[in-house]
CSV table of C-alpha atoms in Angstrom, one decimal:
chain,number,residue,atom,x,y,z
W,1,UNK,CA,-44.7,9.8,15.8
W,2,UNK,CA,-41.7,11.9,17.2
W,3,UNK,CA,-40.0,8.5,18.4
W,4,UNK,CA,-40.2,7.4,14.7
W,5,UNK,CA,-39.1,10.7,12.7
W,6,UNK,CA,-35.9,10.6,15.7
W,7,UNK,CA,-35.2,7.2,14.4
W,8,UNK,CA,-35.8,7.6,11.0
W,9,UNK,CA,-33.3,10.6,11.4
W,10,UNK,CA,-31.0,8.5,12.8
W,11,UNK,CA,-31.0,5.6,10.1
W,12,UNK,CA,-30.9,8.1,7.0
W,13,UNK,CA,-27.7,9.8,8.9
W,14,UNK,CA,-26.3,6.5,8.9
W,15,UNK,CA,-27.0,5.0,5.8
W,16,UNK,CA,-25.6,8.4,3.8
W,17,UNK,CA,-22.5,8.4,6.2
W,18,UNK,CA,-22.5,4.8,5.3
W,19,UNK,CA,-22.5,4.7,1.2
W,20,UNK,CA,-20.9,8.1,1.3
W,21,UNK,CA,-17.9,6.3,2.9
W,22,UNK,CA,-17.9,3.3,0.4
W,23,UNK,CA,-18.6,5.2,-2.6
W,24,UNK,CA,-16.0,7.1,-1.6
W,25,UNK,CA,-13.7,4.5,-1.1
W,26,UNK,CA,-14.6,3.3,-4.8
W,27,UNK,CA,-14.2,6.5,-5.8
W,28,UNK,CA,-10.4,6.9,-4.5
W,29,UNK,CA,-9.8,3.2,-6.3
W,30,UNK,CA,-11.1,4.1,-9.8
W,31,UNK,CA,-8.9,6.9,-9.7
W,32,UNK,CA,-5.7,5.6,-8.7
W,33,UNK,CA,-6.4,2.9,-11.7
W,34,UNK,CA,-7.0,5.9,-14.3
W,35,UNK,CA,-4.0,7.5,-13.2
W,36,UNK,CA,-1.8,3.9,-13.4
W,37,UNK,CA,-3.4,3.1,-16.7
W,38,UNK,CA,-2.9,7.1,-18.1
W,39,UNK,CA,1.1,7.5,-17.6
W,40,UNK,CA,1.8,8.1,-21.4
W,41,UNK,CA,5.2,6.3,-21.8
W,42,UNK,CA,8.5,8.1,-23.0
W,43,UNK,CA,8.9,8.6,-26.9
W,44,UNK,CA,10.4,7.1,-29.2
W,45,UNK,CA,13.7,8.0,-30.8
W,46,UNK,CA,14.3,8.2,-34.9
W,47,UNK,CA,15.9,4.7,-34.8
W,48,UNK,CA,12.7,3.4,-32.9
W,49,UNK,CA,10.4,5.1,-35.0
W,50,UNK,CA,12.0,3.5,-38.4
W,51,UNK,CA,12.3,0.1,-37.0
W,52,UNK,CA,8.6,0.5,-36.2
W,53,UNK,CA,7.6,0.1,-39.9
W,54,UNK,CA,8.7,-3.4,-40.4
W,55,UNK,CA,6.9,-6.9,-39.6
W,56,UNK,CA,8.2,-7.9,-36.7
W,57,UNK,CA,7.9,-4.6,-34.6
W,58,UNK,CA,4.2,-3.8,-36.0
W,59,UNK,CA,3.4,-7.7,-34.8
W,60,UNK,CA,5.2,-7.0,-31.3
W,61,UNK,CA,3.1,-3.7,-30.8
W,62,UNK,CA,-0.1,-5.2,-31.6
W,63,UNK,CA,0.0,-7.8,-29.4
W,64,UNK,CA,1.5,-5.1,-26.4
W,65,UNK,CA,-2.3,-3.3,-27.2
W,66,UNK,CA,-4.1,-6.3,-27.1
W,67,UNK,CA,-2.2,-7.9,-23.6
W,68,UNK,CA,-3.1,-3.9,-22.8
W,69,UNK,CA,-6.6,-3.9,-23.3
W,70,UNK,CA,-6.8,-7.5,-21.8
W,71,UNK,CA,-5.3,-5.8,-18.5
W,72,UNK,CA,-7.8,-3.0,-18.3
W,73,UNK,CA,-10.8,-4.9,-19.1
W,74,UNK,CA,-9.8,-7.5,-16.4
W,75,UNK,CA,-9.9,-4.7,-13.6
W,76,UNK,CA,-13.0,-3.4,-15.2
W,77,UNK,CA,-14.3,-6.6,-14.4
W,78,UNK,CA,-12.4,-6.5,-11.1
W,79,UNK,CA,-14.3,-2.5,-10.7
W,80,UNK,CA,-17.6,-3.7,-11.3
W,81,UNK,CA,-17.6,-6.5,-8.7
W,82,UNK,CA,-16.3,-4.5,-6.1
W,83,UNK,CA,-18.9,-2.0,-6.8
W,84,UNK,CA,-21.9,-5.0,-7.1
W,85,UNK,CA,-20.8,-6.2,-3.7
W,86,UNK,CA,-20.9,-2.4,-2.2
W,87,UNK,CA,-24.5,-2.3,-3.6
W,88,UNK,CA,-25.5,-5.7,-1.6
W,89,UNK,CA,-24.1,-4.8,1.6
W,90,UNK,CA,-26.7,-4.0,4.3
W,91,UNK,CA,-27.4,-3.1,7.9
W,92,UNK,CA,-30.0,-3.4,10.2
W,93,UNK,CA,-30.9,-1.3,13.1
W,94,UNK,CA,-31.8,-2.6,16.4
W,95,UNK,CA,-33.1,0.3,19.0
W,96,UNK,CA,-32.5,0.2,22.4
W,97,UNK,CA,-35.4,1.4,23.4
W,98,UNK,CA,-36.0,5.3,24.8
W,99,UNK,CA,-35.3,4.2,28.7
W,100,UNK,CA,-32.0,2.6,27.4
W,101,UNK,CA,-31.1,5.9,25.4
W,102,UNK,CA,-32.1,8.0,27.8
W,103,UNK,CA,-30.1,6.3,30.5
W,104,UNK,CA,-26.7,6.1,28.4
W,105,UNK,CA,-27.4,10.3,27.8
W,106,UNK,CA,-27.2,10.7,31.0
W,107,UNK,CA,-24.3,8.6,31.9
W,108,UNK,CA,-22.5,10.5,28.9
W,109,UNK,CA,-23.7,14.0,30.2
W,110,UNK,CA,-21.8,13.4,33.4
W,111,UNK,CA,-18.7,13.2,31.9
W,112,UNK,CA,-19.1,16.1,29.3
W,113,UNK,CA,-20.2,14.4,26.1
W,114,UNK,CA,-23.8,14.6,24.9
W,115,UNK,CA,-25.5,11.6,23.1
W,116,UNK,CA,-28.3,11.3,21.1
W,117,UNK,CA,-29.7,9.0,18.4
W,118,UNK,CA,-27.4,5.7,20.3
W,119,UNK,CA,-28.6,2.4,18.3
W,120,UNK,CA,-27.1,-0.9,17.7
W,121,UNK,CA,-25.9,-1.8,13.7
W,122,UNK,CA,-25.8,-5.0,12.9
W,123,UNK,CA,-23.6,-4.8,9.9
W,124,UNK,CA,-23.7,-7.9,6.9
W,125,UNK,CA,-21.3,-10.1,8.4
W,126,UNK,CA,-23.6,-10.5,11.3
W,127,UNK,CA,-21.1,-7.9,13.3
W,128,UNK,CA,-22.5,-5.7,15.8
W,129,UNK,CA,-21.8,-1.8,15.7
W,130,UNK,CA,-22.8,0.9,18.2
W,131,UNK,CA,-23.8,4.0,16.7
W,132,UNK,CA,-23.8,7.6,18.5
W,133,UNK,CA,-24.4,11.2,17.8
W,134,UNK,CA,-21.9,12.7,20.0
W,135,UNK,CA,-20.7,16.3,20.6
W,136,UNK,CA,-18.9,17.8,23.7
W,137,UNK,CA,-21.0,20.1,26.6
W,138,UNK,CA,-19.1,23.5,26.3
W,139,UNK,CA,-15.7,24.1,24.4
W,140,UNK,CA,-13.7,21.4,25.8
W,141,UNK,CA,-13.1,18.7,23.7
W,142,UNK,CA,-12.8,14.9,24.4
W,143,UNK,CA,-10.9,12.0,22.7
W,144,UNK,CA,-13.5,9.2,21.3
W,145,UNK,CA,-11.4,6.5,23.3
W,146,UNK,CA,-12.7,8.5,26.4
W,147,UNK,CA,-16.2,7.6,25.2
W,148,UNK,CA,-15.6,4.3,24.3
W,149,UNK,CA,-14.6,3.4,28.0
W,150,UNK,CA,-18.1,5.4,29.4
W,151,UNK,CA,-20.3,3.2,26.7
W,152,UNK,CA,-18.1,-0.3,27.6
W,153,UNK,CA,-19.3,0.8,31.7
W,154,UNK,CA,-22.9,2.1,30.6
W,155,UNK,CA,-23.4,-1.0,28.1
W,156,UNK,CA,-21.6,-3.4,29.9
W,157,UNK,CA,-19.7,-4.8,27.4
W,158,UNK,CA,-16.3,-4.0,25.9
W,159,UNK,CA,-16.2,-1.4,23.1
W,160,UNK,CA,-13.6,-0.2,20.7
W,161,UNK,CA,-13.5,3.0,18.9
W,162,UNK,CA,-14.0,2.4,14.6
W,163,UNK,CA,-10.6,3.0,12.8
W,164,UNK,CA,-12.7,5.2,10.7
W,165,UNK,CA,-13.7,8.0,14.0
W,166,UNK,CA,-12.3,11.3,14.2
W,167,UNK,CA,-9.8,11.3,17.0
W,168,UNK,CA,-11.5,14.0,19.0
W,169,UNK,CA,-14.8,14.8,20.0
W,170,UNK,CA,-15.8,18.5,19.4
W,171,UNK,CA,-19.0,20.9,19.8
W,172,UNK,CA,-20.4,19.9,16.6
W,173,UNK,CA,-22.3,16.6,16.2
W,174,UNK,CA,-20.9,13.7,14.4
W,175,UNK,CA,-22.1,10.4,14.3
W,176,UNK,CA,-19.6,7.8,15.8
W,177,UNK,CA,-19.2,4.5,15.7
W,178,UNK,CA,-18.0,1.2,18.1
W,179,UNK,CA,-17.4,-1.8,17.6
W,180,UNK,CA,-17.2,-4.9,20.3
W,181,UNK,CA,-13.3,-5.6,21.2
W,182,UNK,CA,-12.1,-8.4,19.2
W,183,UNK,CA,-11.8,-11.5,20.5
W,184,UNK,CA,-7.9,-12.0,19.8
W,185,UNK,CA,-5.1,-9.5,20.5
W,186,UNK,CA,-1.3,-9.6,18.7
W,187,UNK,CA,1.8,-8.7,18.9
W,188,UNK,CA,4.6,-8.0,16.0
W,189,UNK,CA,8.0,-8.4,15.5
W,190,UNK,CA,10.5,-7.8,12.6
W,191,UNK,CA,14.0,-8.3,11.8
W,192,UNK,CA,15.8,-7.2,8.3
W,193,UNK,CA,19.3,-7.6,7.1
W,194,UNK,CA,20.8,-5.6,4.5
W,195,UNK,CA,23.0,-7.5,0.6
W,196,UNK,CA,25.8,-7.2,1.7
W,197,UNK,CA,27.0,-5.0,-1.3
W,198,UNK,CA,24.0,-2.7,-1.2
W,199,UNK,CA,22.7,-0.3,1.4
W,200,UNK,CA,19.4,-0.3,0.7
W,201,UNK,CA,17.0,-3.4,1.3
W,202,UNK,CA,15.1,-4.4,-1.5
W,203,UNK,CA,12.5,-5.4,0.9
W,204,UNK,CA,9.3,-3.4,2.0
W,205,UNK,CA,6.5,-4.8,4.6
W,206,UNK,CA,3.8,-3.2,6.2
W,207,UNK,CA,1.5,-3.8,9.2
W,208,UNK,CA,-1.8,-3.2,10.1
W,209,UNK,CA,-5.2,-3.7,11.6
W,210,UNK,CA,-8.4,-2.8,9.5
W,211,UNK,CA,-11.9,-1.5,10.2
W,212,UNK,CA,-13.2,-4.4,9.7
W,213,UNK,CA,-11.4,-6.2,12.8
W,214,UNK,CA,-8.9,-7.8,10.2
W,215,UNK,CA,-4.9,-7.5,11.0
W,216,UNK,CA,-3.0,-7.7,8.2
W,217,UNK,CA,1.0,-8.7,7.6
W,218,UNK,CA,2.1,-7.5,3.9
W,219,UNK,CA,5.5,-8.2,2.5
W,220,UNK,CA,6.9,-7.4,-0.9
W,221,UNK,CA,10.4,-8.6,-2.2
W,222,UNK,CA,11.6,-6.2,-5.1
W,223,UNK,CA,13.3,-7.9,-7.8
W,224,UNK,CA,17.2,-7.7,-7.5
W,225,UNK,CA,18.6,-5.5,-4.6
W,226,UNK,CA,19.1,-1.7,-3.8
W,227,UNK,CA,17.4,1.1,-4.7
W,228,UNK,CA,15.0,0.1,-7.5
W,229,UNK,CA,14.0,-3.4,-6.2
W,230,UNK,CA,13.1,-1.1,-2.8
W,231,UNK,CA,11.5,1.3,-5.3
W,232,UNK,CA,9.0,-1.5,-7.0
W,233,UNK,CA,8.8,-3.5,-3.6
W,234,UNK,CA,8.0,-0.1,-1.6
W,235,UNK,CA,4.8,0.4,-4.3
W,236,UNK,CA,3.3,-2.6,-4.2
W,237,UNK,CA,3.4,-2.7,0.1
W,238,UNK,CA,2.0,0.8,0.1
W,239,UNK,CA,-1.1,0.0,-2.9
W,240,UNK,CA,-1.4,-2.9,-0.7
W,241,UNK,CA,-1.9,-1.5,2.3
W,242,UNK,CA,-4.2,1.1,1.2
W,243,UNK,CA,-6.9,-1.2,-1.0
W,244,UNK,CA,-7.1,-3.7,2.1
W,245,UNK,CA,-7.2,-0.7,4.2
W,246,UNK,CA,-10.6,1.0,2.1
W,247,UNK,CA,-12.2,-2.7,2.2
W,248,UNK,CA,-11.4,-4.8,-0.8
W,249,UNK,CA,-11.0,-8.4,-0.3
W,250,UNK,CA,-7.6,-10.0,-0.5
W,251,UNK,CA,-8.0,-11.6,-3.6
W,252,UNK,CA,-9.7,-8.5,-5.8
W,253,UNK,CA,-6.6,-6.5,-4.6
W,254,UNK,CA,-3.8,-8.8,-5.2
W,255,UNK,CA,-5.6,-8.4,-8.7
W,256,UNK,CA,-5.3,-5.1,-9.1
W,257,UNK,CA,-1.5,-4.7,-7.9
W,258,UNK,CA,-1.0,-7.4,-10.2
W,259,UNK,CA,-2.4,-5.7,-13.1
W,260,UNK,CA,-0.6,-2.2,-12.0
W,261,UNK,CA,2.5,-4.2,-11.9
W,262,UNK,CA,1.9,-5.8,-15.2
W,263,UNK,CA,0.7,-2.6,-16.9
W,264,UNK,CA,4.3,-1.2,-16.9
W,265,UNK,CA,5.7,-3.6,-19.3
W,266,UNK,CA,9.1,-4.1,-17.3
W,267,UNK,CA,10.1,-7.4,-17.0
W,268,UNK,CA,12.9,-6.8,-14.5
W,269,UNK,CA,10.3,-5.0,-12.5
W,270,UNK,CA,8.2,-8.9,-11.3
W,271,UNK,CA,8.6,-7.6,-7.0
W,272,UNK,CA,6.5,-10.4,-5.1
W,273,UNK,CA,3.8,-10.1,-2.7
W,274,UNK,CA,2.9,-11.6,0.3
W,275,UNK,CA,0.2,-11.4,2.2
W,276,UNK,CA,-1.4,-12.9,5.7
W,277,UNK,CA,-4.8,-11.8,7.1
W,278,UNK,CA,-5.7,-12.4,10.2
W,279,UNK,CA,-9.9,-12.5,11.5
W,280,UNK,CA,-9.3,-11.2,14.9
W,281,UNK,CA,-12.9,-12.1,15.9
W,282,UNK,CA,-12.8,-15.3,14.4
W,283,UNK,CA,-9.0,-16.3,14.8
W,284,UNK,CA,-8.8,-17.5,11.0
W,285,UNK,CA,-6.1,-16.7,9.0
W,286,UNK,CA,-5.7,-16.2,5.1
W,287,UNK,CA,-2.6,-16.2,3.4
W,288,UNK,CA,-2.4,-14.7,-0.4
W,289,UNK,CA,1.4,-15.5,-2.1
W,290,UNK,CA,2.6,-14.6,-5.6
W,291,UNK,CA,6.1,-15.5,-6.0
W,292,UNK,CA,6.6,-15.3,-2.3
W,293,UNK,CA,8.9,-17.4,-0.1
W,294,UNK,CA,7.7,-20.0,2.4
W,295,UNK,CA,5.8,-18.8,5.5
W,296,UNK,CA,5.2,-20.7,9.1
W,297,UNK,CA,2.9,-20.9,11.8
W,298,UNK,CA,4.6,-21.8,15.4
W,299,UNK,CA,2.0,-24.1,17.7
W,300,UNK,CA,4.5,-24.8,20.3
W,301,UNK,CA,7.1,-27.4,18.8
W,302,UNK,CA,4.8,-28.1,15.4
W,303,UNK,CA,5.0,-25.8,13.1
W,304,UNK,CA,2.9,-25.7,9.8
W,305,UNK,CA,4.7,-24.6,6.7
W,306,UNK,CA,2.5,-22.2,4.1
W,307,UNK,CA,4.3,-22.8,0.7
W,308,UNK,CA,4.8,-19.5,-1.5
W,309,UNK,CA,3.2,-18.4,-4.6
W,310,UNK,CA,4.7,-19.7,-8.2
W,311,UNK,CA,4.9,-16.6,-9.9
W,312,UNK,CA,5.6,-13.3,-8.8
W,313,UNK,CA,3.6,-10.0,-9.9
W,314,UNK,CA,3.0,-8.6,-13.3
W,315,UNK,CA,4.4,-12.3,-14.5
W,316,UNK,CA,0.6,-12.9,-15.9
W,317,UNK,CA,-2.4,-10.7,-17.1
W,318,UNK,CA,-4.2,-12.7,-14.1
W,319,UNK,CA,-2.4,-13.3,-10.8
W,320,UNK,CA,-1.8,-17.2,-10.1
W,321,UNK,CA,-2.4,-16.6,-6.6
W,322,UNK,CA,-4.6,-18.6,-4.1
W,323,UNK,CA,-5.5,-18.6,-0.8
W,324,UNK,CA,-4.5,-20.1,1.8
W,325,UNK,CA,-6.4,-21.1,5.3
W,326,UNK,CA,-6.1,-22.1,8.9
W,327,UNK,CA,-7.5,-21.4,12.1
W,328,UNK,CA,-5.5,-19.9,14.8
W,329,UNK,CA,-5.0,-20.5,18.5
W,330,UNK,CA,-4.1,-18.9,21.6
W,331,UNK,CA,-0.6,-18.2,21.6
W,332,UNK,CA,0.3,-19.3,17.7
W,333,UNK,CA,3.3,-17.3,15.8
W,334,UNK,CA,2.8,-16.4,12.2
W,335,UNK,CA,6.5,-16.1,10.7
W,336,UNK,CA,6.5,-14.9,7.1
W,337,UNK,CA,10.2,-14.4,5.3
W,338,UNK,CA,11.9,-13.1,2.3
W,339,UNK,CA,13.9,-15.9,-0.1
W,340,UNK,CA,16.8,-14.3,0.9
W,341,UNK,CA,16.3,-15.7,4.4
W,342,UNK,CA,15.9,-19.9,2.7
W,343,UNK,CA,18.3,-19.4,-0.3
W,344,UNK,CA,22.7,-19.7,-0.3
W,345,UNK,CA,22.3,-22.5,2.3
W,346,UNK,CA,25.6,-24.4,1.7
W,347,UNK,CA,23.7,-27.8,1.9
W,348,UNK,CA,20.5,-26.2,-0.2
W,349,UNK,CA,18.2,-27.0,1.9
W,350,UNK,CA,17.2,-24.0,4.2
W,351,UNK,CA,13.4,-23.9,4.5
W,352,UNK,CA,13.7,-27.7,6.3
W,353,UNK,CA,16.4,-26.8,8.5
W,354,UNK,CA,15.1,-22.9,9.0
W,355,UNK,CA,11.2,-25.2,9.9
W,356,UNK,CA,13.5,-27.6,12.4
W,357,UNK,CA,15.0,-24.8,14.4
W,358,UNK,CA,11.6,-22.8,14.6
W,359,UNK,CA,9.9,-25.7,16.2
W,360,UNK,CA,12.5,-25.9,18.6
W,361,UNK,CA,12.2,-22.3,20.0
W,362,UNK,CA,10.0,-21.9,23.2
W,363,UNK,CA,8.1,-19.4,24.8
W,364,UNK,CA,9.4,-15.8,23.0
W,365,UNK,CA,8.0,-12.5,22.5
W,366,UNK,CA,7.5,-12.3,18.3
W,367,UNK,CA,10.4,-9.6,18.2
W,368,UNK,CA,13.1,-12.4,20.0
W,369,UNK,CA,11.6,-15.1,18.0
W,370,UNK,CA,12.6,-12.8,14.3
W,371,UNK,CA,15.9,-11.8,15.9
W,372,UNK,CA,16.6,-15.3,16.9
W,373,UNK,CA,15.6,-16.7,13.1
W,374,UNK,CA,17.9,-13.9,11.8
W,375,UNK,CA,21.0,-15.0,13.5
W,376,UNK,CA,20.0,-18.3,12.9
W,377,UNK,CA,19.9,-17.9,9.1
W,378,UNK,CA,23.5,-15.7,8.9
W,379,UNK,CA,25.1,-17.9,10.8
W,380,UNK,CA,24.2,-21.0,8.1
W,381,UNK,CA,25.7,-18.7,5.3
W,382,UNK,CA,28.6,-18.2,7.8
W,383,UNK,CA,28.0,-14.7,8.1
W,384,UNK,CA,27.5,-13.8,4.5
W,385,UNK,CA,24.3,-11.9,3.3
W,386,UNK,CA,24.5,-12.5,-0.3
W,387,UNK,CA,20.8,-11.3,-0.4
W,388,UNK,CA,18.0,-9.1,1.1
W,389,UNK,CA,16.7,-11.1,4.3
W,390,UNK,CA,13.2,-10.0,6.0
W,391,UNK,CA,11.5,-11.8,8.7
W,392,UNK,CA,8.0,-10.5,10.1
W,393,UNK,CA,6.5,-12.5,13.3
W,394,UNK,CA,3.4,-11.7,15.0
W,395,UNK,CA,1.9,-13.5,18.3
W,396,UNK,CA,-1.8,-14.2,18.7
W,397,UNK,CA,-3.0,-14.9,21.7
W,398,UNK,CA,-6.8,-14.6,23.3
W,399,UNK,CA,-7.9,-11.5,25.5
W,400,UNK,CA,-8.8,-11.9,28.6
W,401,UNK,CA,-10.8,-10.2,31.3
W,402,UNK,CA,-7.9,-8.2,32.6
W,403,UNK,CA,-7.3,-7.0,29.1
């Protein structure tokens, strides 16, 4: 009976930990969407307000409300799925069985950290995840990628600390969480180039690497050059970044951006997005483009091109965007570029001859391969940078044992 109230313990400290976090995470979304959709705009002058009473303006402001209420009932649509597939996710517990516990509490206690409650989560996807209540023996503390080397020893197999841990380890108990090392490992590289009559790129990217063992490349060209195109390009990469990062899927996010984009009513403010996620258990790769330039994957001499996206964001109520898919192997590059790097070619024709050279490259690391693409592009426009140019490259490439 003690066995059972210890696990049942264990499972309810889990599951609360566990919708806490995604409710949380919903939570944080709804209200970033209030506070987009709740910016009062400025008012309008005497002139405005006059012109306001004819035809023609009273036409042009109903049909602003009604693409405005369009907009906000397509991410209340976009809300409640994300909340419906929160509510279906599920986990299952597999115990290791009390000689198994008591053996990795030992192992722990001889290097300072005591365990209790350690079970294996097997999470929707099918994804295994260690669980742990961990705290430290007396008032040292230790960091959680200490523990994660004990448990990879005690459990024989190679274990990870969750993006989502705490980076210490401290007297009071917390529940931890590992996952199994991912199967493939990357490497990035970037290389940027400034308009020459600006000095400010227009440009924003971000990388990163998810909780849910999902690296991601984002890229956003503002619309125009200097400040404000860095301005509009800078918030879509950072919304971006932080939806994929609190779970959403790639295509419920690119929604909502879209729709933030779109809610502001500028029409010199259409930035594009770019997006490339990489499964770095699986080794597939989804790319997600709206008015994005042309992106590559490097297999030795063949390289695949990705075409962009149509339309950038905020263009429609509903982005045009759709994915993309390939499965990666050892050693593959992903390139991914701003126009600026294709367009001003003297001959026009910039993504064939930008696909010919990359195929010819061998063997770099990704941050030679985007410095030599770079040069490679300037030198075409003979030196000029009549535009914004951004190259992001990462590597992929297998672990192995020595890893």
């Amino acid at each position: 009976m003690k066995n059972k109230d210890t696990a049942d313990t264990a499972q309810s400290v889990y599951l609360l930990e566990y919708g806490r976090r995604k409710i949380k995470v919903c939570a944080d979304t709804f209200q970033n969407l209030a506070q987009i959709f709740g910016e009062d705009g400025e008012g309008m002058d005497a002139e405005e307000e006059a012109g306001a009473r004819q035809a023609r303006a009273v036409y042009l402001m109903r049909k602003k409300l009604t693409e405005g209420r369009q907009l906000f009932a397509g991410n209340l649509k976009e809300m409640a799925e994300m909340m419906n597939q929160v509510a279906e996710e599920s986990v299952r517990f597999i115990s290791l069985g009390s000689r198994r516990q008591k053996q990795i509490a030992k192992g722990l206690l001889s290097e300072g950290l005591l365990a209790k409650d350690v079970y294996l989560v097997q999470k929707g996807d099918g994804r295994m995840e260690l669980s742990v209540l961990l705290s430290t023996k007396g008032r040292a503390s230790r960091t959680v990628e200490d523990a994660a080397d004990y448990l990879s020893v005690l459990l024989d197999m190679r274990l990870v600390s969750a993006k989502r841990n705490p980076f210490f380890i401290g007297q009071t108990p917390l529940c931890f969480f590992f996952e199994e090392e991912p199967f493939y490992c990357y490497m990035t590289g970037t290389a940027m180039a400034v308009k020459e009559t600006e000095e400010v790129s227009g440009d924003n990217f971000a990388f990163f690497e998810a909780d849910d063992g999902n690296f991601t490349m984002v890229l956003s060209d503002g619309m125009g050059s200097g400040e404000n195109a860095c301005r509009d390009s800078e918030a879509v990469a950072d919304m971006t970044e932080a939806m994929l990062e609190a779970g959403l899927p790639l295509e419920m996010a690119v929604q909502l951006v879209n729709s933030a984009v779109a809610s502001e009513g500028r029409e010199e403010n259409m930035p594009t997005l770019d997006l490339c996620s990489v499964d770095l258990c699986e080794g597939s790769c989804r790319f997600m483009k709206t008015g994005a330039a042309v992106s590559f994957i490097k297999r030795g001499s063949i390289v695949e091109k990705i075409d962009g996206g149509t339309f950038p964001l905020g263009a429609f109520g509903y982005a045009q965007a759709k994915p993309a898919e390939c499965q990666l192997m050892d050693g593959d590059y992903i390139i991914m570029l701003s126009d600026g790097m294709t367009e001003g070619w003297p001959d026009g024709d910039g993504e064939s001859k930008l696909e010919s050279m990359i195929g010819r490259i061998g063997a770099v690391s990704p941050g030679e391969l985007a410095n030599s693409i770079m040069k490679y592009a300037i030198e075409q426009c003979q030196g000029r940078i009549r535009d914004d140019m951004t190259v992001l490259t990462a590597g992929i490439w297998e672990r192995t044992r020595e890893d």
